[in-house]
mmCIF file with all atom_site columns, C-alpha atoms in Angstrom:
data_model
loop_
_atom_site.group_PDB
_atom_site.id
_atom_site.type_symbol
_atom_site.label_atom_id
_atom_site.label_alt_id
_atom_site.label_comp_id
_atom_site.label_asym_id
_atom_site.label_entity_id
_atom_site.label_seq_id
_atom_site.pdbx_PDB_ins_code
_atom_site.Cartn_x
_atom_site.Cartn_y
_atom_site.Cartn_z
_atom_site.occupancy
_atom_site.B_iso_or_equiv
_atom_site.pdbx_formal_charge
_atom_site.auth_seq_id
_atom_site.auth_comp_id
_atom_site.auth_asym_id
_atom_site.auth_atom_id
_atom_site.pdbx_PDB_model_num
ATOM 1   C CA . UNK A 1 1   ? 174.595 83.785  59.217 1.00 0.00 ? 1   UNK A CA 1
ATOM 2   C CA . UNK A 1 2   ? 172.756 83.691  62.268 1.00 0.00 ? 2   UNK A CA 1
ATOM 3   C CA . UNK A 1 3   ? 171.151 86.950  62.106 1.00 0.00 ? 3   UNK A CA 1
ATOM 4   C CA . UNK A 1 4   ? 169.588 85.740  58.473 1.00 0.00 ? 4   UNK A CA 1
ATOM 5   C CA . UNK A 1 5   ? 167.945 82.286  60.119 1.00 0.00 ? 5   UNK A CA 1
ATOM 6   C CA . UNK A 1 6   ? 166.850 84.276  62.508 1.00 0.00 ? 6   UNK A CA 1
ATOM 7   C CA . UNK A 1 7   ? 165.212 86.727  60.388 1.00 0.00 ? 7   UNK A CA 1
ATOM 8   C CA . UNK A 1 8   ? 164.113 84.316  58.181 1.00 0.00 ? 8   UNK A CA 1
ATOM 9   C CA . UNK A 1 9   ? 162.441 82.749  61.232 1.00 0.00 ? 9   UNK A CA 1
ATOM 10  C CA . UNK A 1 10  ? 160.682 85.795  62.035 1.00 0.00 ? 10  UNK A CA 1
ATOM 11  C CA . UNK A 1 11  ? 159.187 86.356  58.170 1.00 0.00 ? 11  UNK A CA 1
ATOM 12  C CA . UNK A 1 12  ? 157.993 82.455  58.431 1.00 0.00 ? 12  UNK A CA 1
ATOM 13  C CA . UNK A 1 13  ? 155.745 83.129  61.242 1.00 0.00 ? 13  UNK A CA 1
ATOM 14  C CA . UNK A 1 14  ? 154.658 86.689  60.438 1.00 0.00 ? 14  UNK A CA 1
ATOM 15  C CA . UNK A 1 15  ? 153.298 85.459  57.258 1.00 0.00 ? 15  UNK A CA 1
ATOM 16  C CA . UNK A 1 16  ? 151.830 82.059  58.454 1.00 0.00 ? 16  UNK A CA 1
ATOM 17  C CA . UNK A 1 17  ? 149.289 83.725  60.904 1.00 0.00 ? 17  UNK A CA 1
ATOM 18  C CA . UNK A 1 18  ? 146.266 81.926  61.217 1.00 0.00 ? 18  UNK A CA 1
ATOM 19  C CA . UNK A 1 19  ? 142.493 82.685  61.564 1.00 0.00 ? 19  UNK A CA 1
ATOM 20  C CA . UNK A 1 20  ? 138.977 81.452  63.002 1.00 0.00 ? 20  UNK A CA 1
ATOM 21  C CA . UNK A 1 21  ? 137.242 81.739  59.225 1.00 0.00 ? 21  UNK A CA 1
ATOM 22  C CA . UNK A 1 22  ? 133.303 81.624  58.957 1.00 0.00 ? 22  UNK A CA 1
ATOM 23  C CA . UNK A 1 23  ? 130.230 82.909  60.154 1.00 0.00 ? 23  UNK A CA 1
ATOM 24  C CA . UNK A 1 24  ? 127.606 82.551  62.249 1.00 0.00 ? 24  UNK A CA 1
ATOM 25  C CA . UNK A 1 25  ? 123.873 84.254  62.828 1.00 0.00 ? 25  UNK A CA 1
ATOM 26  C CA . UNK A 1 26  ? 122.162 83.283  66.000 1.00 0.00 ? 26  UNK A CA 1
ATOM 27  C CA . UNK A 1 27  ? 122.980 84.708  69.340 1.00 0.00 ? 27  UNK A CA 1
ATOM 28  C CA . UNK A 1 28  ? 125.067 82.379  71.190 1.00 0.00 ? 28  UNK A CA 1
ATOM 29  C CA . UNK A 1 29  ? 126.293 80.046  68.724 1.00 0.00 ? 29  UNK A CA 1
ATOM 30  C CA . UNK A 1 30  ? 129.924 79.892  67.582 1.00 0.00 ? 30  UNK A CA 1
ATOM 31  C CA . UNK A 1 31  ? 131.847 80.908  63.778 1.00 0.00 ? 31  UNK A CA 1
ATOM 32  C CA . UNK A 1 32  ? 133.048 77.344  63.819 1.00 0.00 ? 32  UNK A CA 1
ATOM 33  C CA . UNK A 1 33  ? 136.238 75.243  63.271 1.00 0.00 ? 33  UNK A CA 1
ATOM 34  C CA . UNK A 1 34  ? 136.954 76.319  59.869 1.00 0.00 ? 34  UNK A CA 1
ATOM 35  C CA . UNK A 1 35  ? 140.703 78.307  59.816 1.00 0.00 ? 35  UNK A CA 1
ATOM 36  C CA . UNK A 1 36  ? 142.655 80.156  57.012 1.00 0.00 ? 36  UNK A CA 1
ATOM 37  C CA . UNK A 1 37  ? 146.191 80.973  56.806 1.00 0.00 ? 37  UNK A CA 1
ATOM 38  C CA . UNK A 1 38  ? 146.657 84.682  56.083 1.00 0.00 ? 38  UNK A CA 1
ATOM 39  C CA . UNK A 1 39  ? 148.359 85.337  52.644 1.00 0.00 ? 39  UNK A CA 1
ATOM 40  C CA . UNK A 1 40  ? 150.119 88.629  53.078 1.00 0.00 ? 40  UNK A CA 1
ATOM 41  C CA . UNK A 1 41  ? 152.407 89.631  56.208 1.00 0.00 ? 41  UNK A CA 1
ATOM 42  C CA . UNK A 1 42  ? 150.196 92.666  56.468 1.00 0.00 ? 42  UNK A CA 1
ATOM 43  C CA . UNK A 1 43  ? 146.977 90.431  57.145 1.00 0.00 ? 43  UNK A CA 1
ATOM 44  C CA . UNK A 1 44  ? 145.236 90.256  60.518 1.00 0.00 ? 44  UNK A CA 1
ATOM 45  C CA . UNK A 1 45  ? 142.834 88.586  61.630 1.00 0.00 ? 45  UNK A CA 1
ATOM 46  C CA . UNK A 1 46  ? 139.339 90.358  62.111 1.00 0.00 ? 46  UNK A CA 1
ATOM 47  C CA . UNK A 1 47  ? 136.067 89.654  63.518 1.00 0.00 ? 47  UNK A CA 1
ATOM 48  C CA . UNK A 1 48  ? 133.044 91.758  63.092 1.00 0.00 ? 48  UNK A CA 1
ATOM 49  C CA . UNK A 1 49  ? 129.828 91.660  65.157 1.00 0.00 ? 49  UNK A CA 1
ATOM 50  C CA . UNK A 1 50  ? 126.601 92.974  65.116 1.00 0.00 ? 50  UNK A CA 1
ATOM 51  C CA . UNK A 1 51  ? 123.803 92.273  66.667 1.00 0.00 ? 51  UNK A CA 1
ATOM 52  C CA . UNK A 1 52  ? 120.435 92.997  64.625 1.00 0.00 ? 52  UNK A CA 1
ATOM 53  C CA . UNK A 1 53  ? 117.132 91.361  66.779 1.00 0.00 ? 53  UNK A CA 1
ATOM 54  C CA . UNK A 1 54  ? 117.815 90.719  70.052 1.00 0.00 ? 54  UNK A CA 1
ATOM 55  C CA . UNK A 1 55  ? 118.396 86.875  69.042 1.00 0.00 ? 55  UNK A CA 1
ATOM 56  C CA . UNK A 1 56  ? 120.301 87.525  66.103 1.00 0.00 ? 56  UNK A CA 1
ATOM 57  C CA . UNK A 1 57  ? 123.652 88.132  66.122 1.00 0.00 ? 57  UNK A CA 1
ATOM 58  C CA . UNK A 1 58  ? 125.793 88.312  62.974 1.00 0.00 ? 58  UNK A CA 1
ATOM 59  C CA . UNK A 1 59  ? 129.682 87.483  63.272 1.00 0.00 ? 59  UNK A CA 1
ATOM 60  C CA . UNK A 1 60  ? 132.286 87.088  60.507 1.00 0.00 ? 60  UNK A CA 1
ATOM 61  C CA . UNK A 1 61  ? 135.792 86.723  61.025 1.00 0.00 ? 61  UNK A CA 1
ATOM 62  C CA . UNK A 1 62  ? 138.804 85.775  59.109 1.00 0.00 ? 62  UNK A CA 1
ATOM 63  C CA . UNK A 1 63  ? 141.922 87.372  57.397 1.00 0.00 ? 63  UNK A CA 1
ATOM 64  C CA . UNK A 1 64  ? 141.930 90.672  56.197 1.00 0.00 ? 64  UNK A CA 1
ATOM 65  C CA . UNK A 1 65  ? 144.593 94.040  55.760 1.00 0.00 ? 65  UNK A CA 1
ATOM 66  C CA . UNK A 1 66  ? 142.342 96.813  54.689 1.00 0.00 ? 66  UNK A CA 1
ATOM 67  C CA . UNK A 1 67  ? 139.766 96.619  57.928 1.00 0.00 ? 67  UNK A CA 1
ATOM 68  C CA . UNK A 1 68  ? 142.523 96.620  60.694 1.00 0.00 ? 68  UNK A CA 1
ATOM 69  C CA . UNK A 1 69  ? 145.489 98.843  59.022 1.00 0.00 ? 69  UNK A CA 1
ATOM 70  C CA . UNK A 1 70  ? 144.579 101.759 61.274 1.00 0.00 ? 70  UNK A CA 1
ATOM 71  C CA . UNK A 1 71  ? 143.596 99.959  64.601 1.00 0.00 ? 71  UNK A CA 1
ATOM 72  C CA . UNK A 1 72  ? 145.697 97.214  64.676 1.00 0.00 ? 72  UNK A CA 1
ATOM 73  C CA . UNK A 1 73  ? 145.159 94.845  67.856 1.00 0.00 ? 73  UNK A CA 1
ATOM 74  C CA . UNK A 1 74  ? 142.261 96.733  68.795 1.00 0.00 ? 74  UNK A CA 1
ATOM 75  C CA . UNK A 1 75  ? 138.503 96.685  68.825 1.00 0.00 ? 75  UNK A CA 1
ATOM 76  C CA . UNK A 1 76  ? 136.740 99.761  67.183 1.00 0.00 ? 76  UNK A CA 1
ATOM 77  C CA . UNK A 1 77  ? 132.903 100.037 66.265 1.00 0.00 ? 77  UNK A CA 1
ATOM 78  C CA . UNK A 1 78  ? 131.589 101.755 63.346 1.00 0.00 ? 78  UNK A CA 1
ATOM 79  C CA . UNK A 1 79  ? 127.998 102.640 62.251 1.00 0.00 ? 79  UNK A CA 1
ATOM 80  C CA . UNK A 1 80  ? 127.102 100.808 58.642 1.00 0.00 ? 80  UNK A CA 1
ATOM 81  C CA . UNK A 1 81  ? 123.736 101.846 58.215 1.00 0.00 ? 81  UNK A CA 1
ATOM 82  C CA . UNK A 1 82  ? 122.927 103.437 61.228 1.00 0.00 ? 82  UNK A CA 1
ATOM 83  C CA . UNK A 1 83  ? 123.267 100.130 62.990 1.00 0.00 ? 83  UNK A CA 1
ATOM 84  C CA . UNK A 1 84  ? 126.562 99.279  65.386 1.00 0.00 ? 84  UNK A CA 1
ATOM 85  C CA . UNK A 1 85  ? 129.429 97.003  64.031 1.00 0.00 ? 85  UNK A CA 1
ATOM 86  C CA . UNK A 1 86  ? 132.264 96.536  66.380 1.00 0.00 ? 86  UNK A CA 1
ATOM 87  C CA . UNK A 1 87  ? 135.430 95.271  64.726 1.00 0.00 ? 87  UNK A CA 1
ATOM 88  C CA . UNK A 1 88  ? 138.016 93.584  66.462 1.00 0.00 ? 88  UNK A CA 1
ATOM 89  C CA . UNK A 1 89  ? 141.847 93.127  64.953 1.00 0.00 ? 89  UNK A CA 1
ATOM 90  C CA . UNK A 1 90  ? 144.844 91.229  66.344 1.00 0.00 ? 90  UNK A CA 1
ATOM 91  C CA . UNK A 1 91  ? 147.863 89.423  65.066 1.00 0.00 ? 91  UNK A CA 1
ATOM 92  C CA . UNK A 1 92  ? 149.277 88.468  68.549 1.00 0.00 ? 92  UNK A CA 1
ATOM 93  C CA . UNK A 1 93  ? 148.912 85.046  68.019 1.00 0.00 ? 93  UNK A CA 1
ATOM 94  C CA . UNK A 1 94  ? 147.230 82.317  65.853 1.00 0.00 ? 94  UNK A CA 1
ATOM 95  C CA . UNK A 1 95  ? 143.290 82.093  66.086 1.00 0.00 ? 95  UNK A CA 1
ATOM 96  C CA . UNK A 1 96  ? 143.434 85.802  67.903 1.00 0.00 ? 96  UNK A CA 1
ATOM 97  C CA . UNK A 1 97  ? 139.769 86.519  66.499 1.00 0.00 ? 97  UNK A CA 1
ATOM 98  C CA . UNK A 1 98  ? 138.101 84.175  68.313 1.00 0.00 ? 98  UNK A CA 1
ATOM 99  C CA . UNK A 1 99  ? 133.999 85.818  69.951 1.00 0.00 ? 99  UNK A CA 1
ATOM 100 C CA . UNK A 1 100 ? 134.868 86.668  73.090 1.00 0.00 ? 100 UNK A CA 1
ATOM 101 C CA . UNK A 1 101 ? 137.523 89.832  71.530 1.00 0.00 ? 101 UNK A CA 1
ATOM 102 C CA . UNK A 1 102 ? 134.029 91.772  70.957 1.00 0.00 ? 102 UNK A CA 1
ATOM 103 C CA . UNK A 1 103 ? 132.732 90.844  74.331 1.00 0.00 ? 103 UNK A CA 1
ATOM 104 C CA . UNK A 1 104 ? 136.186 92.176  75.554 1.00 0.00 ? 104 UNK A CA 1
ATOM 105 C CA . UNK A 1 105 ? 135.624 95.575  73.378 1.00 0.00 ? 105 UNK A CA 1
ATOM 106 C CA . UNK A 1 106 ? 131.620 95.849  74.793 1.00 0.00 ? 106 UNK A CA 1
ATOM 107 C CA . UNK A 1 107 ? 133.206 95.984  78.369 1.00 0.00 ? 107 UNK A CA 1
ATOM 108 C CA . UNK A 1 108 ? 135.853 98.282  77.540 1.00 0.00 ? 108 UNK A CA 1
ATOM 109 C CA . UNK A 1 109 ? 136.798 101.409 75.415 1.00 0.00 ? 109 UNK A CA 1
ATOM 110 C CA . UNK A 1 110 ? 135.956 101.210 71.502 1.00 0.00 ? 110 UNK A CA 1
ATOM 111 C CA . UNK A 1 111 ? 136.587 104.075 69.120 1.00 0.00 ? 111 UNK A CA 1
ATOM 112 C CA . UNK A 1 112 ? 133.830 105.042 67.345 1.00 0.00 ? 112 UNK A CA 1
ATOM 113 C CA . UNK A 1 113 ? 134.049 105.620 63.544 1.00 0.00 ? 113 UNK A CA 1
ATOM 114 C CA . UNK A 1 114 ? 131.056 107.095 62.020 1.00 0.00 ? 114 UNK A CA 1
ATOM 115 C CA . UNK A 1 115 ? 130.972 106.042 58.244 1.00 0.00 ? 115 UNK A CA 1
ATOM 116 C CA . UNK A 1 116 ? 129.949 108.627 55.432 1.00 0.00 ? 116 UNK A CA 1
ATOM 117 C CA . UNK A 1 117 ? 127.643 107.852 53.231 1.00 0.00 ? 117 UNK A CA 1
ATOM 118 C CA . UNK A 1 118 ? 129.117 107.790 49.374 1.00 0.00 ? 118 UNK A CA 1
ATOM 119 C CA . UNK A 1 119 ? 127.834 110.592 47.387 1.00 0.00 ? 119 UNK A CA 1
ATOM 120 C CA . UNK A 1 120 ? 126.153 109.670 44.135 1.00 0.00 ? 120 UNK A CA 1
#
């Protein structure tokens, strides 16, 4: 009986994680106080940065599965484009993806994923 409350427990707060959700464009400024609880256990939550002048900087961040599945709690960058995105994914604890993960990932080690383009 315990072992099933306490399992139960666990499910309840896997699948309750919650996010920072928005975004924001200039350099500096902040996604915001907007939040999402994730729908699916699988979900993490994600930001993505990348800075296109040198006072623009784009940032979204929210919940999502298919970005973070192979990197979980990690930051990663990938070229879209030919321009930088870093990624970052965690699911450590509510509001994980707040700006200062990619900061984190600038400073430190990111894998970098070169994306194909899709042929025609």
């Amino acid at each position: 009986m315990r072992l099933s409350i306490a399992f139960s427990a666990l499910l309840a707060s896997v699948a309750s994680l919650e996010c920072h959700l928005g975004y924001s464009i200039l350099k500096g400024s902040t996604i915001g106080a907007a939040t999402q609880k994730c729908g699916r256990d699988t979900d993490f939550c994600y930001n993505a940065t990348v800075q296109i002048f040198s006072l623009t900087t784009l940032q979204k961040a929210g919940c999502n599965t298919i970005l973070c599945q192979f990197v979980p709690n990690s930051c990663y960058q990938r070229k879209i484009l030919g321009i930088p995105v870093t990624f970052c994914c965690c699911k450590n604890e509510d509001f994980c993806n707040r700006g200062e993960m990619t900061v984190r990932c600038r400073n430190e080690h990111c894998i970098t994923v070169l994306m194909r383009p899709i042929p025609e």
